[in-house]
Amino acid sequence: MTTPDTFDLTGKIAIVTGASRGIGAEIARLLAAHGAHVIVSSRKQADCQAVVDGIVADGGSAEAMACHIGEMEQIASLYAQVEGKHGRLDILINNAATNPYFGHITDTEPSVFQKTVDVNIRGYFYMSTHGARLMAKNGGGSIVNVASVNGVVPGFQQGIYSITKAAVISMTKAFAVECAEQGVRCNALLPGLTDTKFASVLVNTPAILKQALAHVPMRRVAQPSEMAGAALYLASDAASYTTGAVLNVDGGYLSV
Ligand SMILES: NC(=O)c1ccc[n+]([C@@H]2O[C@H](COP(=O)([O-])OP(=O)(O)OC[C@H]3O[C@@H](n4cnc5c(N)ncnc54)[C@H](OP(=O)(O)O)[C@@H]3O)[C@@H](O)[C@H]2O)c1
């Protein structure tokens, strides 16, 4: 029996932000393994190129394009390159984010507030407006926003970060509703605690880790590769009727 492979991404052009390491790198690798041409992006071109080299060595197709998503001109420049070179976009994985401040919410410095909002909200938003417009030119596409469980339950002493992740969940639904007629789907992926540089303070401090895992039914942190399958699903035709969804990949954390 032959069934169509709805996870096949052959011929698709995908951008993955924050793809030089961690969750983004794993998503980039899996999308490429399923046939997409992946634009690996983060602030550091050389780190992106290292991920590209690995994908190409494994027989995949990818290229590196640096972009600081907190800088509006860099977002415009990234899209000018993508449109000029490929003329289309099928998949956008908004994954790059920042969390520069751990501390009491009332001590949040305006500069930290601004940086977190500029990257995590404005960056996701304008990557999506540019992306959705380009996708619409070829009949549509899929946006996957990597948010966080902290967008539902604020992380302790991670106030402004959590607020931006809640905004990403709201943004996901707004794009889903307004872009459906253009064939653009938009969904959110909510990772739980995952073993990356981003979470290294939490994961590598035994007392904090023990406390965190007490609230996770599966009693372990995720590996970044465990986020990639969910992103592939939402990006692919396997999710062709799914838009505005919020997919928890959290070991059960939000179900307690
Ligand atoms: N790890 C967790 O426990 C966890 C839990 C929930 C949600 N998340 C979310 O998962 C996503 C990925 O996090 P991660 O854990 O994989 O982190 P990570 O390993 O630290 O990777 C972050 C990536 O983002 C890039 N980046 C950072 N700031 C950027 C900017 N302004 N512009 C463009 N790229 C930027 C980094 O590369 P450069 O430094 O080269 O720019 C890197 O590629 C984030 O949205 C995060 O909020 C993570």
PDB file of N, CA and C and ligand atoms in Angstrom, residues 17-25 41-45 47-48 66-71 74 94-99 115 118-120 124 145-150 161 165 189-200 202-203 221-222 224 227, ligand 1:
ATOM      1  N   THR A  17      15.106  30.590  12.280  1.00  0.00           N
ATOM      2  CA  THR A  17      15.909  31.560  13.040  1.00  0.00           C
ATOM      3  C   THR A  17      16.466  30.877  14.299  1.00  0.00           C
ATOM      4  N   GLY A  18      17.584  31.405  14.776  1.00  0.00           N
ATOM      5  CA  GLY A  18      18.206  30.802  15.965  1.00  0.00           C
ATOM      6  C   GLY A  18      18.615  29.363  15.700  1.00  0.00           C
ATOM      7  N   ALA A  19      19.106  29.114  14.483  1.00  0.00           N
ATOM      8  CA  ALA A  19      19.379  27.733  14.067  1.00  0.00           C
ATOM      9  C   ALA A  19      20.851  27.354  14.197  1.00  0.00           C
ATOM     10  N   SER A  20      21.660  28.200  14.836  1.00  0.00           N
ATOM     11  CA  SER A  20      23.083  27.879  14.947  1.00  0.00           C
ATOM     12  C   SER A  20      23.366  26.877  16.060  1.00  0.00           C
ATOM     13  N   ARG A  21      22.384  26.644  16.928  1.00  0.00           N
ATOM     14  CA  ARG A  21      22.573  25.644  17.994  1.00  0.00           C
ATOM     15  C   ARG A  21      21.191  25.316  18.590  1.00  0.00           C
ATOM     16  N   GLY A  22      21.204  24.411  19.575  1.00  0.00           N
ATOM     17  CA  GLY A  22      20.007  24.127  20.361  1.00  0.00           C
ATOM     18  C   GLY A  22      18.820  23.647  19.537  1.00  0.00           C
ATOM     19  N   ILE A  23      17.644  24.080  19.943  1.00  0.00           N
ATOM     20  CA  ILE A  23      16.396  23.627  19.323  1.00  0.00           C
ATOM     21  C   ILE A  23      16.354  23.986  17.836  1.00  0.00           C
ATOM     22  N   GLY A  24      16.779  25.201  17.495  1.00  0.00           N
ATOM     23  CA  GLY A  24      16.728  25.650  16.099  1.00  0.00           C
ATOM     24  C   GLY A  24      17.592  24.798  15.190  1.00  0.00           C
ATOM     25  N   ALA A  25      18.782  24.422  15.657  1.00  0.00           N
ATOM     26  CA  ALA A  25      19.670  23.581  14.835  1.00  0.00           C
ATOM     27  C   ALA A  25      19.032  22.220  14.588  1.00  0.00           C
ATOM     28  N   SER A  41      19.701  30.522  10.108  1.00  0.00           N
ATOM     29  CA  SER A  41      19.950  31.921  10.478  1.00  0.00           C
ATOM     30  C   SER A  41      20.151  32.080  11.982  1.00  0.00           C
ATOM     31  N   SER A  42      21.064  32.996  12.323  1.00  0.00           N
ATOM     32  CA  SER A  42      21.235  33.482  13.699  1.00  0.00           C
ATOM     33  C   SER A  42      22.103  34.732  13.545  1.00  0.00           C
ATOM     34  N   ARG A  43      22.597  35.298  14.627  1.00  0.00           N
ATOM     35  CA  ARG A  43      23.415  36.505  14.481  1.00  0.00           C
ATOM     36  C   ARG A  43      24.795  36.202  13.917  1.00  0.00           C
ATOM     37  N   LYS A  44      25.266  34.957  14.087  1.00  0.00           N
ATOM     38  CA  LYS A  44      26.669  34.651  13.748  1.00  0.00           C
ATOM     39  C   LYS A  44      26.759  33.747  12.517  1.00  0.00           C
ATOM     40  N   GLN A  45      27.224  34.348  11.431  1.00  0.00           N
ATOM     41  CA  GLN A  45      27.300  33.634  10.147  1.00  0.00           C
ATOM     42  C   GLN A  45      28.131  32.350  10.269  1.00  0.00           C
ATOM     43  N   ASP A  47      28.750  30.397  12.794  1.00  0.00           N
ATOM     44  CA  ASP A  47      28.063  29.324  13.537  1.00  0.00           C
ATOM     45  C   ASP A  47      26.944  28.709  12.688  1.00  0.00           C
ATOM     46  N   CYS A  48      26.273  29.554  11.908  1.00  0.00           N
ATOM     47  CA  CYS A  48      25.236  29.034  11.001  1.00  0.00           C
ATOM     48  C   CYS A  48      25.867  28.154   9.936  1.00  0.00           C
ATOM     49  N   ALA A  66      23.052  35.260   8.074  1.00  0.00           N
ATOM     50  CA  ALA A  66      22.998  35.873   9.398  1.00  0.00           C
ATOM     51  C   ALA A  66      21.899  36.921   9.463  1.00  0.00           C
ATOM     52  N   CYS A  67      21.229  36.991  10.607  1.00  0.00           N
ATOM     53  CA  CYS A  67      20.203  38.021  10.823  1.00  0.00           C
ATOM     54  C   CYS A  67      19.947  38.166  12.322  1.00  0.00           C
ATOM     55  N   HIS A  68      20.105  39.382  12.822  1.00  0.00           N
ATOM     56  CA  HIS A  68      19.730  39.708  14.208  1.00  0.00           C
ATOM     57  C   HIS A  68      18.262  40.113  14.150  1.00  0.00           C
ATOM     58  N   ILE A  69      17.384  39.280  14.716  1.00  0.00           N
ATOM     59  CA  ILE A  69      15.947  39.554  14.538  1.00  0.00           C
ATOM     60  C   ILE A  69      15.459  40.734  15.382  1.00  0.00           C
ATOM     61  N   GLY A  70      16.342  41.261  16.235  1.00  0.00           N
ATOM     62  CA  GLY A  70      15.986  42.482  16.971  1.00  0.00           C
ATOM     63  C   GLY A  70      16.239  43.746  16.163  1.00  0.00           C
ATOM     64  N   GLU A  71      16.825  43.592  14.962  1.00  0.00           N
ATOM     65  CA  GLU A  71      17.163  44.741  14.108  1.00  0.00           C
ATOM     66  C   GLU A  71      16.279  44.702  12.856  1.00  0.00           C
ATOM     67  N   GLN A  74      17.921  44.343   9.448  1.00  0.00           N
ATOM     68  CA  GLN A  74      18.471  43.010   9.165  1.00  0.00           C
ATOM     69  C   GLN A  74      17.369  42.043   8.728  1.00  0.00           C
ATOM     70  N   ASN A  94      10.048  30.616  13.525  1.00  0.00           N
ATOM     71  CA  ASN A  94      10.480  31.696  14.416  1.00  0.00           C
ATOM     72  C   ASN A  94      10.931  31.056  15.729  1.00  0.00           C
ATOM     73  N   ASN A  95      12.234  30.968  15.897  1.00  0.00           N
ATOM     74  CA  ASN A  95      12.770  30.237  17.055  1.00  0.00           C
ATOM     75  C   ASN A  95      13.743  31.068  17.887  1.00  0.00           C
ATOM     76  N   ALA A  96      14.459  32.005  17.254  1.00  0.00           N
ATOM     77  CA  ALA A  96      15.466  32.792  17.993  1.00  0.00           C
ATOM     78  C   ALA A  96      14.785  33.683  19.020  1.00  0.00           C
ATOM     79  N   ALA A  97      15.255  33.613  20.253  1.00  0.00           N
ATOM     80  CA  ALA A  97      14.682  34.467  21.305  1.00  0.00           C
ATOM     81  C   ALA A  97      15.766  34.775  22.323  1.00  0.00           C
ATOM     82  N   THR A  98      15.459  35.721  23.198  1.00  0.00           N
ATOM     83  CA  THR A  98      16.419  36.111  24.219  1.00  0.00           C
ATOM     84  C   THR A  98      15.756  36.112  25.592  1.00  0.00           C
ATOM     85  N   ASN A  99      16.570  35.866  26.597  1.00  0.00           N
ATOM     86  CA  ASN A  99      16.074  35.874  27.984  1.00  0.00           C
ATOM     87  C   ASN A  99      17.190  36.429  28.871  1.00  0.00           C
ATOM     88  N   LYS A 115      15.039  45.200  25.102  1.00  0.00           N
ATOM     89  CA  LYS A 115      15.740  44.173  24.319  1.00  0.00           C
ATOM     90  C   LYS A 115      14.867  42.920  24.177  1.00  0.00           C
ATOM     91  N   ASP A 118      11.992  43.697  21.834  1.00  0.00           N
ATOM     92  CA  ASP A 118      12.444  43.888  20.447  1.00  0.00           C
ATOM     93  C   ASP A 118      12.733  42.564  19.750  1.00  0.00           C
ATOM     94  N   VAL A 119      13.356  41.643  20.478  1.00  0.00           N
ATOM     95  CA  VAL A 119      13.703  40.348  19.853  1.00  0.00           C
ATOM     96  C   VAL A 119      12.500  39.409  19.868  1.00  0.00           C
ATOM     97  N   ASN A 120      11.902  39.225  21.030  1.00  0.00           N
ATOM     98  CA  ASN A 120      10.917  38.143  21.186  1.00  0.00           C
ATOM     99  C   ASN A 120       9.530  38.498  20.643  1.00  0.00           C
ATOM    100  N   TYR A 124       9.703  38.377  16.104  1.00  0.00           N
ATOM    101  CA  TYR A 124       8.778  37.345  15.617  1.00  0.00           C
ATOM    102  C   TYR A 124       7.720  37.988  14.710  1.00  0.00           C
ATOM    103  N   ASN A 145       5.810  29.247  15.405  1.00  0.00           N
ATOM    104  CA  ASN A 145       6.404  30.105  16.421  1.00  0.00           C
ATOM    105  C   ASN A 145       6.823  29.271  17.625  1.00  0.00           C
ATOM    106  N   VAL A 146       8.114  29.247  17.901  1.00  0.00           N
ATOM    107  CA  VAL A 146       8.577  28.567  19.106  1.00  0.00           C
ATOM    108  C   VAL A 146       8.351  29.538  20.265  1.00  0.00           C
ATOM    109  N   ALA A 147       7.343  29.237  21.073  1.00  0.00           N
ATOM    110  CA  ALA A 147       7.030  30.080  22.238  1.00  0.00           C
ATOM    111  C   ALA A 147       7.650  29.414  23.454  1.00  0.00           C
ATOM    112  N   SER A 148       6.873  29.135  24.489  1.00  0.00           N
ATOM    113  CA  SER A 148       7.392  28.478  25.693  1.00  0.00           C
ATOM    114  C   SER A 148       6.235  28.162  26.625  1.00  0.00           C
ATOM    115  N   VAL A 149       6.404  27.152  27.455  1.00  0.00           N
ATOM    116  CA  VAL A 149       5.415  26.931  28.521  1.00  0.00           C
ATOM    117  C   VAL A 149       5.298  28.164  29.405  1.00  0.00           C
ATOM    118  N   ASN A 150       6.361  28.965  29.452  1.00  0.00           N
ATOM    119  CA  ASN A 150       6.324  30.186  30.270  1.00  0.00           C
ATOM    120  C   ASN A 150       5.366  31.234  29.714  1.00  0.00           C
ATOM    121  N   TYR A 161      10.410  37.936  30.042  1.00  0.00           N
ATOM    122  CA  TYR A 161      10.523  36.842  29.053  1.00  0.00           C
ATOM    123  C   TYR A 161       9.178  36.120  28.916  1.00  0.00           C
ATOM    124  N   LYS A 165       6.543  35.665  25.680  1.00  0.00           N
ATOM    125  CA  LYS A 165       6.125  34.360  25.148  1.00  0.00           C
ATOM    126  C   LYS A 165       4.604  34.241  25.116  1.00  0.00           C
ATOM    127  N   LEU A 189       4.582  26.253  19.036  1.00  0.00           N
ATOM    128  CA  LEU A 189       5.167  25.092  19.705  1.00  0.00           C
ATOM    129  C   LEU A 189       5.663  25.585  21.064  1.00  0.00           C
ATOM    130  N   LEU A 190       5.248  24.918  22.124  1.00  0.00           N
ATOM    131  CA  LEU A 190       5.637  25.363  23.464  1.00  0.00           C
ATOM    132  C   LEU A 190       6.579  24.346  24.112  1.00  0.00           C
ATOM    133  N   PRO A 191       7.891  24.578  24.022  1.00  0.00           N
ATOM    134  CA  PRO A 191       8.808  23.647  24.681  1.00  0.00           C
ATOM    135  C   PRO A 191       8.735  23.802  26.199  1.00  0.00           C
ATOM    136  N   GLY A 192       8.929  22.669  26.863  1.00  0.00           N
ATOM    137  CA  GLY A 192       9.229  22.706  28.290  1.00  0.00           C
ATOM    138  C   GLY A 192      10.734  22.846  28.459  1.00  0.00           C
ATOM    139  N   LEU A 193      11.203  22.600  29.674  1.00  0.00           N
ATOM    140  CA  LEU A 193      12.632  22.769  29.957  1.00  0.00           C
ATOM    141  C   LEU A 193      13.469  21.835  29.077  1.00  0.00           C
ATOM    142  N   THR A 194      14.367  22.432  28.301  1.00  0.00           N
ATOM    143  CA  THR A 194      15.130  21.696  27.286  1.00  0.00           C
ATOM    144  C   THR A 194      16.617  21.958  27.484  1.00  0.00           C
ATOM    145  N   ASP A 195      17.405  20.924  27.297  1.00  0.00           N
ATOM    146  CA  ASP A 195      18.834  20.972  27.594  1.00  0.00           C
ATOM    147  C   ASP A 195      19.614  21.706  26.497  1.00  0.00           C
ATOM    148  N   THR A 196      19.647  23.046  26.597  1.00  0.00           N
ATOM    149  CA  THR A 196      20.376  23.882  25.641  1.00  0.00           C
ATOM    150  C   THR A 196      21.152  24.940  26.414  1.00  0.00           C
ATOM    151  N   LYS A 197      21.956  25.714  25.680  1.00  0.00           N
ATOM    152  CA  LYS A 197      22.699  26.812  26.305  1.00  0.00           C
ATOM    153  C   LYS A 197      21.740  27.788  26.989  1.00  0.00           C
ATOM    154  N   PHE A 198      20.597  28.017  26.345  1.00  0.00           N
ATOM    155  CA  PHE A 198      19.571  28.939  26.842  1.00  0.00           C
ATOM    156  C   PHE A 198      19.166  28.617  28.277  1.00  0.00           C
ATOM    157  N   ALA A 199      19.049  27.319  28.569  1.00  0.00           N
ATOM    158  CA  ALA A 199      18.537  26.875  29.871  1.00  0.00           C
ATOM    159  C   ALA A 199      19.649  26.328  30.744  1.00  0.00           C
ATOM    160  N   SER A 200      20.908  26.619  30.388  1.00  0.00           N
ATOM    161  CA  SER A 200      22.020  25.948  31.064  1.00  0.00           C
ATOM    162  C   SER A 200      22.079  26.249  32.565  1.00  0.00           C
ATOM    163  N   LEU A 202      19.573  26.728  34.569  1.00  0.00           N
ATOM    164  CA  LEU A 202      18.548  25.915  35.221  1.00  0.00           C
ATOM    165  C   LEU A 202      18.948  24.438  35.211  1.00  0.00           C
ATOM    166  N   VAL A 203      19.412  23.971  34.056  1.00  0.00           N
ATOM    167  CA  VAL A 203      19.694  22.543  33.892  1.00  0.00           C
ATOM    168  C   VAL A 203      20.938  22.124  34.672  1.00  0.00           C
ATOM    169  N   VAL A 221      14.416  16.635  31.743  1.00  0.00           N
ATOM    170  CA  VAL A 221      14.408  17.722  30.764  1.00  0.00           C
ATOM    171  C   VAL A 221      14.322  17.092  29.374  1.00  0.00           C
ATOM    172  N   ALA A 222      13.912  17.921  28.402  1.00  0.00           N
ATOM    173  CA  ALA A 222      13.865  17.451  27.012  1.00  0.00           C
ATOM    174  C   ALA A 222      15.232  17.618  26.373  1.00  0.00           C
ATOM    175  N   PRO A 224      16.985  18.794  22.784  1.00  0.00           N
ATOM    176  CA  PRO A 224      16.513  19.670  21.706  1.00  0.00           C
ATOM    177  C   PRO A 224      15.917  18.902  20.525  1.00  0.00           C
ATOM    178  N   MET A 227      12.114  18.443  20.191  1.00  0.00           N
ATOM    179  CA  MET A 227      11.237  19.525  19.732  1.00  0.00           C
ATOM    180  C   MET A 227      11.060  19.503  18.207  1.00  0.00           C
TER     181      MET A 227
HETATM  182  N1  LIG B   1      15.782  25.655  26.321  1.00  0.00           N
HETATM  183  C1  LIG B   1      14.613  25.724  26.954  1.00  0.00           C
HETATM  184  O1  LIG B   1      14.445  25.203  28.092  1.00  0.00           O
HETATM  185  C2  LIG B   1      13.450  26.413  26.315  1.00  0.00           C
HETATM  186  C3  LIG B   1      12.185  26.278  26.916  1.00  0.00           C
HETATM  187  C4  LIG B   1      11.097  26.916  26.333  1.00  0.00           C
HETATM  188  C5  LIG B   1      11.245  27.635  25.173  1.00  0.00           C
HETATM  189  N2  LIG B   1      12.488  27.766  24.598  1.00  0.00           N
HETATM  190  C6  LIG B   1      12.577  28.558  23.374  1.00  0.00           C
HETATM  191  O2  LIG B   1      13.246  27.809  22.380  1.00  0.00           O
HETATM  192  C7  LIG B   1      13.870  28.712  21.462  1.00  0.00           C
HETATM  193  C8  LIG B   1      15.295  28.274  21.193  1.00  0.00           C
HETATM  194  O3  LIG B   1      16.006  28.270  22.400  1.00  0.00           O
HETATM  195  P1  LIG B   1      17.218  27.268  22.697  1.00  0.00           P
HETATM  196  O4  LIG B   1      16.954  26.705  24.033  1.00  0.00           O
HETATM  197  O5  LIG B   1      17.469  26.377  21.554  1.00  0.00           O
HETATM  198  O6  LIG B   1      18.394  28.335  22.861  1.00  0.00           O
HETATM  199  P2  LIG B   1      19.944  28.343  22.430  1.00  0.00           P
HETATM  200  O7  LIG B   1      20.493  26.976  22.359  1.00  0.00           O
HETATM  201  O8  LIG B   1      20.583  29.337  23.313  1.00  0.00           O
HETATM  202  O9  LIG B   1      19.869  28.926  20.939  1.00  0.00           O
HETATM  203  C9  LIG B   1      19.405  30.213  20.689  1.00  0.00           C
HETATM  204  C10 LIG B   1      19.612  30.523  19.228  1.00  0.00           C
HETATM  205  O10 LIG B   1      19.088  31.822  18.942  1.00  0.00           O
HETATM  206  C11 LIG B   1      20.099  32.619  18.339  1.00  0.00           C
HETATM  207  N3  LIG B   1      19.838  33.999  18.705  1.00  0.00           N
HETATM  208  C12 LIG B   1      19.849  34.562  19.939  1.00  0.00           C
HETATM  209  N4  LIG B   1      19.504  35.850  19.873  1.00  0.00           N
HETATM  210  C13 LIG B   1      19.262  36.137  18.566  1.00  0.00           C
HETATM  211  C14 LIG B   1      18.864  37.276  17.860  1.00  0.00           C
HETATM  212  N5  LIG B   1      18.647  38.440  18.477  1.00  0.00           N
HETATM  213  N6  LIG B   1      18.716  37.211  16.516  1.00  0.00           N
HETATM  214  C15 LIG B   1      18.918  36.031  15.871  1.00  0.00           C
HETATM  215  N7  LIG B   1      19.302  34.904  16.486  1.00  0.00           N
HETATM  216  C16 LIG B   1      19.472  34.950  17.817  1.00  0.00           C
HETATM  217  C17 LIG B   1      21.408  32.014  18.837  1.00  0.00           C
HETATM  218  O11 LIG B   1      22.509  32.240  17.967  1.00  0.00           O
HETATM  219  P3  LIG B   1      23.450  33.548  17.961  1.00  0.00           P
HETATM  220  O12 LIG B   1      23.926  33.730  19.354  1.00  0.00           O
HETATM  221  O13 LIG B   1      24.498  33.211  16.965  1.00  0.00           O
HETATM  222  O14 LIG B   1      22.578  34.664  17.479  1.00  0.00           O
HETATM  223  C18 LIG B   1      21.057  30.545  18.813  1.00  0.00           C
HETATM  224  O15 LIG B   1      21.142  30.035  17.495  1.00  0.00           O
HETATM  225  C19 LIG B   1      13.715  30.107  22.068  1.00  0.00           C
HETATM  226  O16 LIG B   1      12.612  30.745  21.456  1.00  0.00           O
HETATM  227  C20 LIG B   1      13.382  29.831  23.525  1.00  0.00           C
HETATM  228  O17 LIG B   1      12.621  30.861  24.113  1.00  0.00           O
HETATM  229  C21 LIG B   1      13.587  27.171  25.133  1.00  0.00           C
END
